[in-house]
Coordinates of C-alpha atoms and ligand atoms in Angstrom, one line a residue:
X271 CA 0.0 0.0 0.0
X272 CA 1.5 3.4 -0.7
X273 CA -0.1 5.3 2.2
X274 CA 1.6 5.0 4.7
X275 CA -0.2 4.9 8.5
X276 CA -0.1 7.2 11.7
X277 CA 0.2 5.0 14.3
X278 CA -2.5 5.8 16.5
X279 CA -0.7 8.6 19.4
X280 CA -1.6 5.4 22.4
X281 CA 0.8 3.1 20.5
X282 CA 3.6 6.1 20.5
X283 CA 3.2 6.8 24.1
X284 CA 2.9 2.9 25.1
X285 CA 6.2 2.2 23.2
X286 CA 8.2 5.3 24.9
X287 CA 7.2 4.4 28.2
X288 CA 8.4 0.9 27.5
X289 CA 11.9 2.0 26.1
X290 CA 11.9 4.4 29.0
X291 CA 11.3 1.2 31.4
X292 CA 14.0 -0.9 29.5
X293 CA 16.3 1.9 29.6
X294 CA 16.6 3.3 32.7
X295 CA 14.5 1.2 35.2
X296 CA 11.7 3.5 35.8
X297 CA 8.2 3.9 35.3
X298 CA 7.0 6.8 33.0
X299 CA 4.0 9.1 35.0
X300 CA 4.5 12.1 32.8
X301 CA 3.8 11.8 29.0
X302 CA 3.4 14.5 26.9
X303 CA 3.1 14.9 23.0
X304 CA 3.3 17.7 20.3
X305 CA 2.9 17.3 16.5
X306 CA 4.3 18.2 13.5
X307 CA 2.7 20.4 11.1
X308 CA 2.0 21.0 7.2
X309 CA 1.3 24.4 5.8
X310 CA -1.5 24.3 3.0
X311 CA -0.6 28.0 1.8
X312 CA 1.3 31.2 3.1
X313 CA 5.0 30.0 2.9
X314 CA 8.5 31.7 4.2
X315 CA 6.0 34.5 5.0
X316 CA 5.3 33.9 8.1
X317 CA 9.2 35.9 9.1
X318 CA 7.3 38.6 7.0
X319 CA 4.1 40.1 8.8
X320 CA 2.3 37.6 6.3
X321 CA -0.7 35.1 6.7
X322 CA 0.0 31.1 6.7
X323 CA -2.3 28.6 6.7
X324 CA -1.1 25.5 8.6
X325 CA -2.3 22.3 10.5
X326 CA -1.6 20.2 13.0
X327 CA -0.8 16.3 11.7
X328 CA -1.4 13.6 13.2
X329 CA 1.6 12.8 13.3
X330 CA 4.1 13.2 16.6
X331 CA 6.8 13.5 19.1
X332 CA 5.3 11.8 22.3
X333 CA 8.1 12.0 25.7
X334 CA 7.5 9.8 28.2
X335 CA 9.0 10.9 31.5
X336 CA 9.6 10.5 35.3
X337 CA 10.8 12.7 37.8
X338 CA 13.7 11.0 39.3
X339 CA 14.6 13.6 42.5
X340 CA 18.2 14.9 41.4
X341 CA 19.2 17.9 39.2
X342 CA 20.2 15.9 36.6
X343 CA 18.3 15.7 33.3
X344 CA 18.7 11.9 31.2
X345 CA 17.1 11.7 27.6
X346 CA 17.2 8.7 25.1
X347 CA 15.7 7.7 22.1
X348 CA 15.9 5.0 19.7
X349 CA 18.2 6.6 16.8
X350 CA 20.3 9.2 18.5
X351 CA 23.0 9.4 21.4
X352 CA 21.2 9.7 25.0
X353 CA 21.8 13.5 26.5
X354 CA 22.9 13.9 30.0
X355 CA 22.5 17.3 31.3
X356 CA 22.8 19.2 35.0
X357 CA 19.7 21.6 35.3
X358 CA 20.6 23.3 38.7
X359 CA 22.5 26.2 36.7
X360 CA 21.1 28.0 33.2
X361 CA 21.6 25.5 30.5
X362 CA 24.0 26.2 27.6
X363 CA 24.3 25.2 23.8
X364 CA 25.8 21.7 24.6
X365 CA 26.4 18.1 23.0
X366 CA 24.5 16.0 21.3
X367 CA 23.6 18.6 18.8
X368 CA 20.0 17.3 18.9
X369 CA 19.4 17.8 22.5
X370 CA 19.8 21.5 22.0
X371 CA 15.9 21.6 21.3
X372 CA 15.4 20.6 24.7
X373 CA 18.1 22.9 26.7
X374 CA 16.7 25.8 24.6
X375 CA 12.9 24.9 26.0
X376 CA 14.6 24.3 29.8
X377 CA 16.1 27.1 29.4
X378 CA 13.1 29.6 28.4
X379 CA 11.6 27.9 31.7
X380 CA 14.7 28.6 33.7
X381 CA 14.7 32.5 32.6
X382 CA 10.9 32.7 33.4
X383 CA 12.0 31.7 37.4
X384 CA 11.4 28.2 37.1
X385 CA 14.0 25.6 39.1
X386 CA 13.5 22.5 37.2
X387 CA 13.3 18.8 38.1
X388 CA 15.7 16.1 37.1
X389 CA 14.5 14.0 35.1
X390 CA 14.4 10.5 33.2
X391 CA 12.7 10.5 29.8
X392 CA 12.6 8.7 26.0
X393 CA 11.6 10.4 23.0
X394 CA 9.3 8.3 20.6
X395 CA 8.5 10.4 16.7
X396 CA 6.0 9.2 14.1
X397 CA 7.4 12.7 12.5
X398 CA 9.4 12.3 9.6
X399 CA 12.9 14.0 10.9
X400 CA 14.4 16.5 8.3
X401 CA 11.4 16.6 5.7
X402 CA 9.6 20.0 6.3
X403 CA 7.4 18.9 9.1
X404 CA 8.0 20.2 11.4
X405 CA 10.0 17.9 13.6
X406 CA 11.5 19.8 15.7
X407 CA 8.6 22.4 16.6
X408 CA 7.2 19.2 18.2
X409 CA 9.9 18.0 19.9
X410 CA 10.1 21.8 21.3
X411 CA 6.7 22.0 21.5
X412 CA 6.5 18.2 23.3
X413 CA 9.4 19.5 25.8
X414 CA 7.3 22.5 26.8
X415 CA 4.8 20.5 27.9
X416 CA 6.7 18.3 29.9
X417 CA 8.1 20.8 31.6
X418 CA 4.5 22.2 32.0
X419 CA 3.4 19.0 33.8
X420 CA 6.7 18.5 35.8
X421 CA 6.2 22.2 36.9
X422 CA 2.6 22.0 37.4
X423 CA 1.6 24.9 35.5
X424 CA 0.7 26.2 32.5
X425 CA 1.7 28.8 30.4
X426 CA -0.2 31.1 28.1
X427 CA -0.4 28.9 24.9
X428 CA 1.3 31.8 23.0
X429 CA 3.8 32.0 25.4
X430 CA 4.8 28.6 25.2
X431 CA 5.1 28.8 21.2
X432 CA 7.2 31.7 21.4
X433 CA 9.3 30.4 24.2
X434 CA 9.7 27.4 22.2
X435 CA 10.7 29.7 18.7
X436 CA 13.0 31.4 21.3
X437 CA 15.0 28.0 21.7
X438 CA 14.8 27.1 18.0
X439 CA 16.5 30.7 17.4
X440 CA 19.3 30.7 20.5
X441 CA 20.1 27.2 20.0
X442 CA 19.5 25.6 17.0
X443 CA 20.5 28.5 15.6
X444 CA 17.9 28.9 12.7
X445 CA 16.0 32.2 12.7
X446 CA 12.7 30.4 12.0
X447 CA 9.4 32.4 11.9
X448 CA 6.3 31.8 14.5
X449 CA 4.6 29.0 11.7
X450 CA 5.6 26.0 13.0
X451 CA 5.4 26.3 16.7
X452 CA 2.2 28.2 17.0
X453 CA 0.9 25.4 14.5
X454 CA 2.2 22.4 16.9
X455 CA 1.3 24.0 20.1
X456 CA -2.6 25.4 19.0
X457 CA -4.0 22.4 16.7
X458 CA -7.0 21.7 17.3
X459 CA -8.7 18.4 15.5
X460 CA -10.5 19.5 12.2
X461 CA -9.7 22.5 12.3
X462 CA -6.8 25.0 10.2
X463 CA -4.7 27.3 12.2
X464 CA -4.5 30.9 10.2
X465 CA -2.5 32.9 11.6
X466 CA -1.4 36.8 11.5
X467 CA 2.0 36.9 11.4
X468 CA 2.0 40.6 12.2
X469 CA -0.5 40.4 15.3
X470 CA 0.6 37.1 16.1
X471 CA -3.1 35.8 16.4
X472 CA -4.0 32.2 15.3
X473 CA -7.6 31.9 14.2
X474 CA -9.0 28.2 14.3
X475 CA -10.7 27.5 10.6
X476 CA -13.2 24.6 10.1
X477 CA -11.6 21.9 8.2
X478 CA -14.1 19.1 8.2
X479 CA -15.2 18.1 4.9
X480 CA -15.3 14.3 4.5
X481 CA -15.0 14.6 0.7
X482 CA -11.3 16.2 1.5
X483 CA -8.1 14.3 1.8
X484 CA -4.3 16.5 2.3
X485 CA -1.4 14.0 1.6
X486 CA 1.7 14.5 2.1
X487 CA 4.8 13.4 0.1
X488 CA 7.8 13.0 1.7
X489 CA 10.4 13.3 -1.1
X490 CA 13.2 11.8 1.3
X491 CA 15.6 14.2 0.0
X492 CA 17.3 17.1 2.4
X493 CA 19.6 19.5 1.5
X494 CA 22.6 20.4 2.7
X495 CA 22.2 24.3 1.3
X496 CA 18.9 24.4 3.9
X497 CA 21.6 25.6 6.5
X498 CA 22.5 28.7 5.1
X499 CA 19.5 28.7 2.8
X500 CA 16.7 29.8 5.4
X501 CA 18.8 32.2 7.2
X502 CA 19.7 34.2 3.4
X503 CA 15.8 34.1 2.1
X504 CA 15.3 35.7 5.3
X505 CA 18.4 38.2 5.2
X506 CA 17.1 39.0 1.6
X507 CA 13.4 39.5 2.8
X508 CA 14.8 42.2 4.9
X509 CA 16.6 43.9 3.1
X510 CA 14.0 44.1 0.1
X511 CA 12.1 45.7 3.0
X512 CA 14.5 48.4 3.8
X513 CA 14.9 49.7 -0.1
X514 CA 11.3 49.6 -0.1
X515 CA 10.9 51.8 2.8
X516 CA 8.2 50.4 4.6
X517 CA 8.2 48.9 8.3
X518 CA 5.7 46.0 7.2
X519 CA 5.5 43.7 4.3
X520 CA 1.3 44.0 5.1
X521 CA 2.0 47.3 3.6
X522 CA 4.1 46.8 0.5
X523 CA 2.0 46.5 -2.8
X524 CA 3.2 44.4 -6.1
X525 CA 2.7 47.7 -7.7
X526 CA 5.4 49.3 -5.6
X527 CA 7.9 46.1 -5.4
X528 CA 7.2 46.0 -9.7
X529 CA 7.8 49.8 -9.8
X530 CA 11.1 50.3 -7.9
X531 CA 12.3 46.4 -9.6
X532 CA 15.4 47.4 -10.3
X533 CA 16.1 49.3 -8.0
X534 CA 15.4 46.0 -5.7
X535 CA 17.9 44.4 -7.9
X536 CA 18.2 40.5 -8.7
X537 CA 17.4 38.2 -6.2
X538 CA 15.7 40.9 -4.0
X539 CA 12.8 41.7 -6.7
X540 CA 11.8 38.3 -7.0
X541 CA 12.1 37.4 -3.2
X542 CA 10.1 40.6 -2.9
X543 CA 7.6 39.6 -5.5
X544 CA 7.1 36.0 -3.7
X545 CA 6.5 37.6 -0.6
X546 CA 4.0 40.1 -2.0
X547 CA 2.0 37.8 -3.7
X548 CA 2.3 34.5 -1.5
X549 CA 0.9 37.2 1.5
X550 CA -1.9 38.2 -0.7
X551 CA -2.7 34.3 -2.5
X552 CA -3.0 33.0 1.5
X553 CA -6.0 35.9 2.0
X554 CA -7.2 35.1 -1.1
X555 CA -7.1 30.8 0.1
X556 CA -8.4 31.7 3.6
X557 CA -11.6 33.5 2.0
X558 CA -12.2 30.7 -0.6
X559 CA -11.9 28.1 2.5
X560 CA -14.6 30.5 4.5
X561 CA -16.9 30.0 1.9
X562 CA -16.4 26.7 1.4
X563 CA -14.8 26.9 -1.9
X564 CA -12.0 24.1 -2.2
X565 CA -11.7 24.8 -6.0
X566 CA -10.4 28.1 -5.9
X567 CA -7.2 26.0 -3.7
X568 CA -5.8 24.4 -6.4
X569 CA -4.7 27.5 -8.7
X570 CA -3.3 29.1 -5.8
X571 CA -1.3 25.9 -4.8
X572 CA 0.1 25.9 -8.2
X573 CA 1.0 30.0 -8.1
X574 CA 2.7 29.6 -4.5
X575 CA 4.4 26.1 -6.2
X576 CA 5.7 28.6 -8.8
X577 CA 6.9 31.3 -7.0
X578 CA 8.6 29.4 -4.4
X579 CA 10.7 27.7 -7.4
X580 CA 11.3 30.6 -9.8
X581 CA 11.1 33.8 -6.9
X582 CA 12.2 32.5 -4.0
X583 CA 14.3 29.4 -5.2
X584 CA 13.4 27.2 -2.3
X585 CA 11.8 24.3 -4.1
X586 CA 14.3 21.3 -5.7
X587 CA 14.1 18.8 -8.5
X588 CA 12.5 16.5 -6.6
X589 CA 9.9 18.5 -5.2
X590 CA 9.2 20.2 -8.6
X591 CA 8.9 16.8 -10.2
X592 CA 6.5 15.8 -7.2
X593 CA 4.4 18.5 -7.7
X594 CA 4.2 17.5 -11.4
X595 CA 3.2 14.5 -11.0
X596 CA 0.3 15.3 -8.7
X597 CA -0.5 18.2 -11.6
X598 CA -0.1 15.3 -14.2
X599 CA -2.9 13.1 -12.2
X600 CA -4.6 16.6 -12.6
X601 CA -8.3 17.6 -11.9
X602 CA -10.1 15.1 -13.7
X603 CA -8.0 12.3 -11.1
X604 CA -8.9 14.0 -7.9
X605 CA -6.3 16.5 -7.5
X606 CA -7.6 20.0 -6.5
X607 CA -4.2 21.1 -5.8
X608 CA -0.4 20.4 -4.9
X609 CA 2.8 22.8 -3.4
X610 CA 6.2 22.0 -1.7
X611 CA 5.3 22.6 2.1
X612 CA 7.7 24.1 4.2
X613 CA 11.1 25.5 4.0
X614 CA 12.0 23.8 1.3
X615 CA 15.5 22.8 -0.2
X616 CA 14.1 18.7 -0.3
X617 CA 11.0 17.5 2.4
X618 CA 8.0 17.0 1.5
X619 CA 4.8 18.2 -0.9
X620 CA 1.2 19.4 0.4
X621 CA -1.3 17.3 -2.5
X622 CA -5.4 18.3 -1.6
X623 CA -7.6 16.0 -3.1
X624 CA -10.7 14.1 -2.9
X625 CA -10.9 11.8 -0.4
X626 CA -12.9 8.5 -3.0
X627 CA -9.2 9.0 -4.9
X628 CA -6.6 9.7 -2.4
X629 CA -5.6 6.2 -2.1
X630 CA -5.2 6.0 -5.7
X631 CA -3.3 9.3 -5.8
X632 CA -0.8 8.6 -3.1
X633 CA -0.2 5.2 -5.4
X634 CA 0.5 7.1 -8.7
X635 CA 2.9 9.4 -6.6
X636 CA 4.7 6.9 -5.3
X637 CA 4.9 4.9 -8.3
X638 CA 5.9 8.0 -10.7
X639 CA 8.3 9.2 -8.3
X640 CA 10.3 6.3 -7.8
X641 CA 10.3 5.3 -11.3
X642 CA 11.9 8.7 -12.1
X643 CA 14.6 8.9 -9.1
X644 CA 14.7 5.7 -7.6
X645 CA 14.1 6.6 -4.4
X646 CA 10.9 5.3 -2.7
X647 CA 9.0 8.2 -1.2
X648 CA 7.1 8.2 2.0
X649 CA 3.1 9.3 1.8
X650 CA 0.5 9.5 4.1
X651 CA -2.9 11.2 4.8
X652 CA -3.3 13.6 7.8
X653 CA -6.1 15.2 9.2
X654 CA -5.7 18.2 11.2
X655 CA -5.0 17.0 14.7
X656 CA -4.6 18.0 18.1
X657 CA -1.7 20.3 19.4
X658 CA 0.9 19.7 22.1
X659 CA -0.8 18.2 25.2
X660 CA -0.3 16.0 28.2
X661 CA -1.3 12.7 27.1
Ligands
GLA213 C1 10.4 26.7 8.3 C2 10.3 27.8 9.5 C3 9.0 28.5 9.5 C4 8.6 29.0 8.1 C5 8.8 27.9 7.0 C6 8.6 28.5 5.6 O1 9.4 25.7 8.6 O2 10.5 27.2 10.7 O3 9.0 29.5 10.4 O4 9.3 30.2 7.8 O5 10.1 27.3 7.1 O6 7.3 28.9 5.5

């Protein structure tokens, strides 16, 4: 079968709390989760006072946990080196490199006053890592809320978002926007998260139709130039800002950015010109979605496909070629629309469709797609799911 499953969120949590058993002795009575996200519209926006239009998947990071009365923090998981980490002073950027989600998160609960708990934990992901999902707003996201229950308390859901950006930017290093951690930590089953990247208020949008089916194509590639990559489309954003000589993208018109074009200069007039129009196809989406009409999805898919490519030269061969497959299957085979989702540079695709043909969509892209590169993709359905919570 090409679709692949998401294994229900009980079998995640029942799995971690056995390897956490195995592993260190100890019985898990803290287990919280956090999913990934796709975006359906509104992309490398967000870092631009623009709208994005992303859910929850049902797909996550679930960490089962136990509070084990030192200061000392212990973290496993099946593919990657355990962590071992004193909390009794402010945590640093530190070794592994993937444990640096969860010192950023301690951390942000360390600066708010908080003296934290050692603890005993394993990590369990149904998120693919690495393919524009997302993973590691959930495992930020998933830490939050462990720290929430260790804590006993809650923060402000928005809070907890940007406290978990804040980690992703001081120690990760990437200078990500608010999309993917206000989309892991607000989901809500059924429904889209919309959000106003200038306000920095998430609406909740029915998603509900039965008739509706969002796969996702995980192209298996990553590329190396993401490092730099973001950071530059970002950096370029900016500074296509400043010639303009406005304080807010919200404010720039394509009939300013196409006036002072050259004056913008190569890449910055086309970054501009994405950003400008993506900003103004995700109003246009978040209306047609209001009113119920799915149609009017598909040609802005393909124009936020295009621009991404050609303006903003995020996309790759092996998204473009994923994307024309689903365009290929076209209309007429279920398809109402299809976009690279993410940050780009490899990950994964965004394909709407109807729901009597996803089955048979997800085969064709997985059949196509191999045949061309060889490389057997990963595909699955997602609803829109709930956000981070104690399970
Ligand atoms: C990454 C970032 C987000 C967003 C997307 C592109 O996922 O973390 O903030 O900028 O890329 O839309």
């Amino acid at each position: 079968m090409a679709l692949s499953l998401n294994p229900p969120l009980a079998d995640l949590a029942a799995d971690a709390a056995a390897a956490l058993r195995e592993n260190f002795g100890v019985e898990a009575n803290l287990t919280a989760a956090a999913p990934g996200r796709v975006n359906l519209i509104g992309e490398h926006i967000d870092y631009c006072d623009g709208f994005v239009l992303p859910f929850a998947i049902d797909r996550y990071i679930v960490i089962a946990a136990h509070a084990n009365g030192t200061r000392q923090v212990r973290i496993g998981s099946a593919h990657q080196s355990p962590a071992v980490f004193d909390v009794s002073q402010p945590l640093e950027i530190g070794e592994p490199k993937w444990s640096n989600y969860i010192r950023g998160v301690i951390r942000g609960f360390q600066d708010r006053g908080h003296q934290i708990p050692g603890f005993d934990a394993w990590i369990v992901s149904s998120v693919p890592l690495g393919a524009g999902l997302s993973s590691s707003a959930a495992l930020e996201c998933a830490t939050a809320t462990l720290l929430e229950g260790l804590l006993d308390t809650v923060l402000d859901t928005r809070e907890k978002a940007l406290l978990a950006q804040k980690a992703e930017h001081d120690f990760a290093g990437v200078p990500c926007g608010i999309m993917d951690q206000f989309a892991s930590a607000f989901g809500k089953a059924n429904r889209l998260v919309l959000i106003d990247c200038q306000t920095g208020e998430p609406e909740l949008v029915p998603f509900e139709n039965p008739d509706l089916t969002v796969l996702i194509a995980n192209t298996m590639v990553h590329h190396e130039l993401s490092d730099g990559g973001y950071a530059a489309r970002r950096r370029h954003t900016e500074e296509g800002l400043a010639i303009i000589g406005k304080s807010s993208w919200r404010d720039v018109t394509m009939a300013e950015v196409l006036t002072l074009w050259d004056a913008l200069d190569e890449p910055i007039n086309r970054r501009s010109r994405h950003v400008v129009g993506e900003i103004e196809r995700t109003i246009e989406a978040a209306k047609a979605l209001a009113s119920n009409q799915f149609e009017a999805l598909g040609p802005l898919m393909a124009a936020s496909h295009d621009s991404l490519r050609d303006d903003f030269e995020v996309s790759c061969k092996e998204l473009d070629l994923m994307v024309q497959i689903a365009r290929d299957i076209g209309r007429s085979g279920g398809v109402i629309g299809a976009r690279m989702t993410g940050g780009g540079f490899g990950g994964s695709t965004v394909t709407l469709c109807e729901s009597g043909k996803a089955a048979h969509i997800a085969a064709t892209l997985a059949a196509e797609y191999e045949k061309a590169t060889g490389i057997k993709p990963e595909i699955f359905a997602s609803r829109p799911s709930q956000g981070a919570h104690l399970v």
